XYZ file of N, CA and C in Angstrom:
483
model
N 3.155 -10.599 19.279
C 2.565 -11.466 18.275
C 2.817 -10.885 16.880
N 3.193 -11.732 15.961
C 3.425 -11.326 14.578
C 2.141 -11.547 13.795
N 1.774 -10.564 12.986
C 0.556 -10.667 12.180
C 0.912 -10.495 10.709
N 0.295 -11.288 9.852
C 0.466 -11.125 8.412
C -0.468 -10.043 7.899
N 0.022 -9.254 6.963
C -0.813 -8.272 6.285
C -0.570 -8.376 4.786
N -1.534 -7.903 4.020
C -1.409 -7.904 2.562
C -1.666 -6.497 2.047
N -0.848 -6.043 1.110
C -0.972 -4.717 0.512
C -1.050 -4.880 -1.008
N -1.715 -3.918 -1.662
C -1.890 -3.997 -3.117
C -1.255 -2.814 -3.822
N -0.534 -3.123 -4.894
C -0.089 -2.114 -5.845
C -1.070 -2.214 -7.005
N -1.856 -1.161 -7.184
C -2.854 -1.140 -8.255
C -2.546 0.054 -9.143
N -2.112 -0.239 -10.366
C -1.744 0.808 -11.312
C -2.763 0.840 -12.454
N -3.013 2.049 -12.931
C -3.879 2.207 -14.097
C -3.579 3.560 -14.721
N -3.353 3.577 -16.017
C -3.146 4.816 -16.758
C -2.031 5.663 -16.140
N -0.894 5.003 -15.815
C 0.285 5.655 -15.229
C 0.003 6.297 -13.871
N -0.963 5.731 -13.156
C -1.283 6.217 -11.813
C -1.304 5.039 -10.854
N -1.085 5.351 -9.583
C -1.073 4.349 -8.526
C -2.170 4.704 -7.528
N -2.937 3.692 -7.123
C -4.076 3.896 -6.231
C -3.652 3.803 -4.770
N -4.015 4.807 -3.994
C -3.687 4.868 -2.571
C -4.934 5.055 -1.734
N -4.847 4.613 -0.494
C -5.826 4.960 0.524
C -5.341 6.274 1.128
N -6.243 7.234 1.225
C -5.909 8.545 1.791
C -6.370 8.555 3.243
N -5.454 8.927 4.150
C -5.759 8.924 5.575
C -5.432 10.278 6.195
N -6.036 10.517 7.341
C -5.758 11.752 8.072
C -5.795 11.463 9.567
N -4.722 11.875 10.249
C -4.627 11.780 11.695
C -4.223 13.146 12.239
N -4.774 13.513 13.377
C -4.480 14.822 13.955
C -2.985 15.068 14.129
N -2.251 14.086 14.627
C -0.825 14.269 14.920
C 0.072 14.096 13.700
N -0.509 13.684 12.577
C 0.287 13.398 11.375
C -0.143 14.263 10.195
N -1.433 14.505 10.047
C -1.969 15.203 8.887
C -2.428 14.194 7.853
N -2.495 14.630 6.592
C -2.918 13.742 5.502
C -1.707 12.967 4.996
N -1.915 11.666 4.810
C -0.858 10.821 4.266
C -1.503 9.692 3.465
N -0.669 8.967 2.712
C -1.148 7.930 1.805
C -0.561 6.578 2.171
N -1.384 5.531 2.007
C -0.925 4.158 2.210
C -1.450 3.292 1.064
N -0.850 2.149 0.898
C -1.356 1.198 -0.084
C -2.609 0.532 0.469
N -3.550 0.170 -0.400
C -4.720 -0.575 0.064
C -4.276 -1.899 0.685
N -4.990 -2.334 1.701
C -4.687 -3.623 2.300
C -4.896 -3.620 3.792
N -4.611 -4.758 4.397
C -4.786 -4.882 5.836
C -4.444 -6.265 6.327
N -4.885 -6.549 7.550
C -4.497 -7.754 8.249
C -5.243 -9.007 7.846
N -4.503 -10.105 7.892
C -5.053 -11.420 7.594
C -5.917 -11.888 8.759
N -7.066 -12.453 8.447
C -7.961 -12.994 9.464
C -7.718 -14.495 9.617
N -8.062 -15.023 10.765
C -7.875 -16.444 11.049
C -8.587 -17.298 9.996
N -7.889 -18.308 9.472
C -8.468 -19.209 8.486
C -8.483 -18.674 7.068
N -7.923 -17.506 6.847
C -7.937 -16.851 5.537
C -6.553 -16.967 4.894
N -6.494 -17.290 3.612
C -5.199 -17.277 2.921
C -4.775 -15.827 2.723
N -3.492 -15.613 2.528
C -3.006 -14.245 2.319
C -3.554 -13.677 1.008
N -3.784 -14.544 0.023
C -4.377 -14.097 -1.232
C -5.818 -13.637 -1.005
N -6.563 -14.400 -0.194
C -7.932 -13.988 0.125
C -7.946 -12.685 0.913
N -6.913 -12.463 1.726
C -6.821 -11.220 2.505
C -6.783 -10.003 1.601
N -5.918 -10.022 0.596
C -5.803 -8.827 -0.250
C -7.058 -8.624 -1.083
N -7.674 -9.694 -1.511
C -8.923 -9.560 -2.275
C -10.029 -8.976 -1.403
N -10.143 -9.460 -0.162
C -11.156 -8.933 0.766
C -10.885 -7.468 1.093
N -9.647 -7.146 1.384
C -9.299 -5.770 1.749
C -9.574 -4.796 0.598
N -9.255 -5.191 -0.624
C -9.541 -4.325 -1.782
C -11.042 -4.126 -1.939
N -11.805 -5.181 -1.667
C -13.252 -5.060 -1.748
C -13.786 -4.140 -0.655
N -13.301 -4.310 0.574
C -13.775 -3.485 1.684
C -13.369 -2.020 1.532
N -12.115 -1.783 1.203
C -11.609 -0.413 1.168
C -11.945 0.337 -0.113
N -12.117 -0.403 -1.222
C -12.284 0.253 -2.523
C -13.506 -0.208 -3.307
N -14.183 -1.250 -2.830
C -15.336 -1.808 -3.522
C -14.977 -2.319 -4.923
N -13.791 -2.925 -5.033
C -13.385 -3.494 -6.322
C -13.125 -4.985 -6.155
N -13.264 -5.707 -7.243
C -12.917 -7.125 -7.295
C -11.533 -7.237 -7.905
N -10.530 -7.138 -7.043
C -9.145 -7.161 -7.502
C -8.775 -8.538 -8.018
N -7.796 -8.559 -8.895
C -7.218 -9.791 -9.415
C -5.727 -9.744 -9.099
N -5.224 -10.792 -8.481
C -3.802 -10.848 -8.137
C -3.000 -11.211 -9.378
N -1.988 -10.387 -9.684
C -1.106 -10.677 -10.808
C 0.159 -11.389 -10.329
N 0.775 -10.855 -9.260
C 1.989 -11.473 -8.740
C 2.320 -10.928 -7.359
N 3.071 -11.712 -6.615
C 3.614 -11.274 -5.347
C 4.870 -10.478 -5.649
N 4.921 -9.238 -5.203
C 6.052 -8.365 -5.497
C 7.148 -8.521 -4.454
N 6.781 -8.485 -3.193
C 7.791 -8.668 -2.161
C 7.142 -9.018 -0.831
N 7.980 -9.505 0.062
C 7.594 -9.768 1.436
C 8.563 -8.969 2.286
N 8.019 -8.212 3.240
C 8.901 -7.421 4.096
C 8.360 -7.420 5.516
N 9.233 -7.103 6.438
C 8.875 -7.089 7.848
C 8.682 -5.658 8.314
N 7.678 -5.454 9.161
C 7.406 -4.134 9.731
C 7.300 -4.271 11.249
N 8.113 -3.502 11.963
C 8.065 -3.437 13.418
C 7.829 -1.977 13.781
N 6.651 -1.675 14.303
C 6.233 -0.276 14.506
C 7.188 0.512 15.394
N 7.761 -0.101 16.393
C 8.652 0.636 17.291
C 9.879 1.197 16.596
N 10.189 0.709 15.415
C 11.359 1.169 14.667
C 11.037 2.301 13.692
N 9.795 2.822 13.710
C 9.388 3.770 12.681
C 8.753 5.033 13.249
N 8.571 6.002 12.385
C 8.180 7.351 12.808
C 6.796 7.457 13.431
N 5.911 6.515 13.180
C 4.574 6.602 13.763
C 4.425 5.714 14.991
N 5.551 5.343 15.606
C 5.493 4.472 16.778
C 4.751 5.131 17.936
N 4.707 6.462 17.953
C 3.971 7.149 19.018
C 2.456 6.945 18.875
N 2.001 6.534 17.705
C 0.577 6.283 17.478
C 0.198 4.825 17.711
N 1.011 3.934 17.190
C 0.702 2.502 17.249
C 1.928 1.769 17.786
N 1.790 1.225 18.958
C 2.896 0.496 19.581
C 2.723 -1.007 19.379
N 3.832 -1.689 19.440
C 3.840 -3.149 19.469
C 3.203 -3.819 18.268
N 3.348 -3.240 17.089
C 2.875 -3.910 15.876
C 4.078 -4.567 15.214
N 3.959 -5.846 14.982
C 4.993 -6.591 14.269
C 4.261 -7.357 13.172
N 4.525 -6.986 11.927
C 3.790 -7.580 10.810
C 4.736 -8.057 9.722
N 4.323 -9.111 9.071
C 4.967 -9.551 7.840
C 4.029 -9.105 6.725
N 4.519 -8.216 5.870
C 3.697 -7.646 4.796
C 3.968 -8.364 3.479
N 2.898 -8.792 2.847
C 2.952 -9.389 1.522
C 2.398 -8.340 0.556
N 3.232 -7.863 -0.358
C 2.805 -6.819 -1.282
C 2.577 -7.449 -2.654
N 1.336 -7.317 -3.133
C 0.917 -7.924 -4.396
C 0.680 -6.857 -5.457
N 1.031 -7.165 -6.677
C 0.638 -6.342 -7.812
C -0.729 -6.862 -8.233
N -1.718 -5.979 -8.250
C -3.094 -6.384 -8.548
C -3.665 -5.558 -9.688
N -4.700 -6.087 -10.296
C -5.456 -5.355 -11.312
C -6.922 -5.398 -10.901
N -7.741 -4.708 -11.650
C -9.175 -4.702 -11.387
C -9.884 -4.396 -12.693
N -11.155 -4.667 -12.722
C -11.952 -4.341 -13.900
C -12.168 -2.839 -13.930
N -11.762 -2.200 -15.000
C -11.849 -0.743 -15.107
C -13.286 -0.260 -14.933
N -14.234 -1.121 -15.247
C -15.642 -0.743 -15.109
C -16.089 -0.675 -13.648
N -15.324 -1.301 -12.733
C -15.676 -1.250 -11.306
C -15.719 0.203 -10.847
N -16.743 0.552 -10.112
C -16.840 1.899 -9.554
C -16.163 1.885 -8.193
N -15.049 2.590 -8.090
C -14.283 2.589 -6.849
C -14.974 3.484 -5.828
N -15.307 2.892 -4.716
C -15.846 3.601 -3.557
C -15.319 2.863 -2.340
N -15.525 3.391 -1.178
C -15.093 2.649 -0.002
C -16.318 2.151 0.755
N -16.322 0.843 1.007
C -17.434 0.229 1.720
C -17.242 0.337 3.230
N -16.027 0.045 3.679
C -15.699 0.102 5.092
C -14.441 0.937 5.235
N -14.529 2.056 5.925
C -13.338 2.866 6.152
C -12.466 2.223 7.223
N -11.172 2.184 6.956
C -10.225 1.816 7.992
C -10.073 3.004 8.929
N -9.394 2.790 10.033
C -9.116 3.874 10.962
C -8.392 4.994 10.219
N -8.896 6.189 10.333
C -8.311 7.395 9.749
C -8.505 7.520 8.233
N -9.130 6.544 7.579
C -9.328 6.602 6.134
C -10.347 7.683 5.787
N -9.945 8.571 4.879
C -10.863 9.625 4.431
C -11.198 9.488 2.957
N -10.673 8.462 2.318
C -10.979 8.231 0.915
C -9.862 7.485 0.222
N -9.796 7.663 -1.084
C -8.758 7.048 -1.900
C -8.358 8.074 -2.943
N -7.211 7.858 -3.553
C -6.751 8.817 -4.557
C -5.792 8.136 -5.520
N -5.973 8.441 -6.807
C -5.026 8.019 -7.829
C -3.933 9.084 -7.892
N -2.674 8.675 -7.736
C -1.555 9.607 -7.825
C -0.703 9.243 -9.036
N -0.326 10.248 -9.774
C 0.490 10.067 -10.964
C 1.851 9.480 -10.570
N 2.255 8.401 -11.209
C 3.503 7.728 -10.849
C 4.703 8.637 -11.060
N 4.720 9.430 -12.114
C 5.863 10.333 -12.317
C 5.928 11.393 -11.212
N 4.780 11.843 -10.721
C 4.748 12.797 -9.610
C 5.265 12.138 -8.329
N 4.883 10.889 -8.116
C 5.376 10.146 -6.951
C 6.893 10.030 -7.021
N 7.409 9.650 -8.176
C 8.855 9.481 -8.351
C 9.580 10.793 -8.081
N 9.073 11.883 -8.619
C 9.705 13.196 -8.366
C 9.664 13.545 -6.887
N 8.566 13.257 -6.235
C 8.436 13.510 -4.804
C 9.457 12.699 -4.008
N 9.653 11.450 -4.403
C 10.594 10.580 -3.698
C 12.040 11.013 -3.899
N 12.338 11.682 -5.001
C 13.697 12.154 -5.286
C 14.049 13.416 -4.523
N 13.046 14.129 -4.004
C 13.301 15.369 -3.289
C 14.047 15.088 -1.986
N 15.073 15.894 -1.754
C 15.853 15.762 -0.527
C 15.069 16.342 0.642
N 14.347 17.407 0.390
C 13.565 18.079 1.420
C 12.401 17.203 1.861
N 12.095 17.255 3.142
C 10.938 16.540 3.665
C 9.639 17.256 3.321
N 9.741 18.483 2.850
C 8.553 19.274 2.540
C 8.158 19.024 1.092
N 7.059 18.322 0.895
C 6.493 18.147 -0.431
C 5.012 17.843 -0.269
N 4.309 17.794 -1.371
C 2.857 17.630 -1.321
C 2.407 16.219 -0.968
N 3.261 15.231 -1.178
C 2.877 13.842 -0.947
C 3.565 13.313 0.310
N 2.770 12.812 1.229
C 3.317 12.294 2.480
C 3.035 10.804 2.574
N 4.119 10.032 2.704
C 4.033 8.589 2.859
C 4.754 8.202 4.145
N 4.275 7.166 4.852
C 5.082 6.637 5.957
C 6.445 6.218 5.406
N 7.501 6.334 6.215
C 8.862 6.084 5.744
C 9.029 4.700 5.139
N 8.408 3.688 5.719
C 8.567 2.334 5.167
C 7.960 2.236 3.766
N 6.849 2.919 3.533
C 6.254 2.926 2.196
C 7.125 3.733 1.238
N 7.648 4.851 1.717
C 8.544 5.666 0.901
C 9.758 4.836 0.467
N 10.340 4.094 1.397
C 11.495 3.244 1.069
C 11.113 2.197 0.025
N 9.959 1.558 0.209
C 9.503 0.559 -0.764
C 9.301 1.187 -2.138
N 8.611 2.325 -2.206
C 8.338 2.980 -3.488
C 9.629 3.383 -4.195
N 10.623 3.832 -3.438
C 11.927 4.171 -4.035
C 12.567 2.944 -4.660
N 12.536 1.832 -3.933
C 13.133 0.605 -4.468
C 12.347 0.068 -5.655
N 11.043 0.196 -5.619
C 10.198 -0.366 -6.678
C 10.208 0.490 -7.944
N 10.108 1.814 -7.790
C 9.984 2.689 -8.957
C 11.284 3.366 -9.389
N 12.206 3.603 -8.482
C 13.412 4.349 -8.848
C 14.606 3.416 -9.057
N 14.975 2.663 -8.030
C 16.171 1.829 -8.168
C 15.879 0.493 -8.840
N 14.587 0.120 -8.910
C 14.150 -1.139 -9.543
C 14.866 -2.346 -8.954
N 15.150 -2.276 -7.638
C 15.817 -3.397 -6.982
C 14.840 -4.507 -6.621
N 13.557 -4.209 -6.644
C 12.575 -5.226 -6.291
C 12.075 -5.883 -7.573
N 12.383 -7.146 -7.681
C 11.914 -7.944 -8.807
C 10.763 -8.816 -8.313
N 9.695 -8.947 -9.076
C 8.590 -9.801 -8.635
C 9.052 -11.228 -8.372
N 8.462 -11.846 -7.371
C 8.729 -13.249 -7.065
C 8.161 -14.087 -8.208
N 8.992 -14.492 -9.152
C 8.502 -15.154 -10.349
C 7.785 -16.480 -10.049
N 8.156 -17.164 -8.981
C 7.504 -18.437 -8.693
C 6.122 -18.251 -8.063
N 5.745 -17.028 -7.746
C 4.459 -16.762 -7.116
C 3.498 -16.057 -8.052
N 3.491 -16.403 -9.286
C 2.551 -15.779 -10.238
C 1.161 -16.362 -10.034
N 0.141 -15.519 -10.160
C -1.237 -15.956 -9.939
C -2.032 -15.869 -11.224
């Protein structure tokens, strides 16, 4: 079964907001806020709900950045989660700076959230060595490289919110 998911790119003061997770077999790693679409819910409502649940913020959708496919069996964490096939909608979002970011509902393995400096992320992504301080799943690493380094991902202009 294919499931839709929504992810948020939330930038503020040259930093990008991540969900911080920890798994015994993986260690600490970072993911974008977001999650799965529920029955009867629009994909836009999904990202707003997920940002509220994971970060306690009232996100505002600015634009749809990209749509990509994820098949867990093709990736490095397939030993943890099998048979996931998702269509991911990645949105650029904003929030009211006055919102106090906390997590209302932790996702599986979520240990918090963290603002990471975008220039530090870019430097980390340029490193040839797998050993660095920032750990991202490979699919997120590939997306971040395309979005921040090669700039090959252009926002879907017809999907402005």
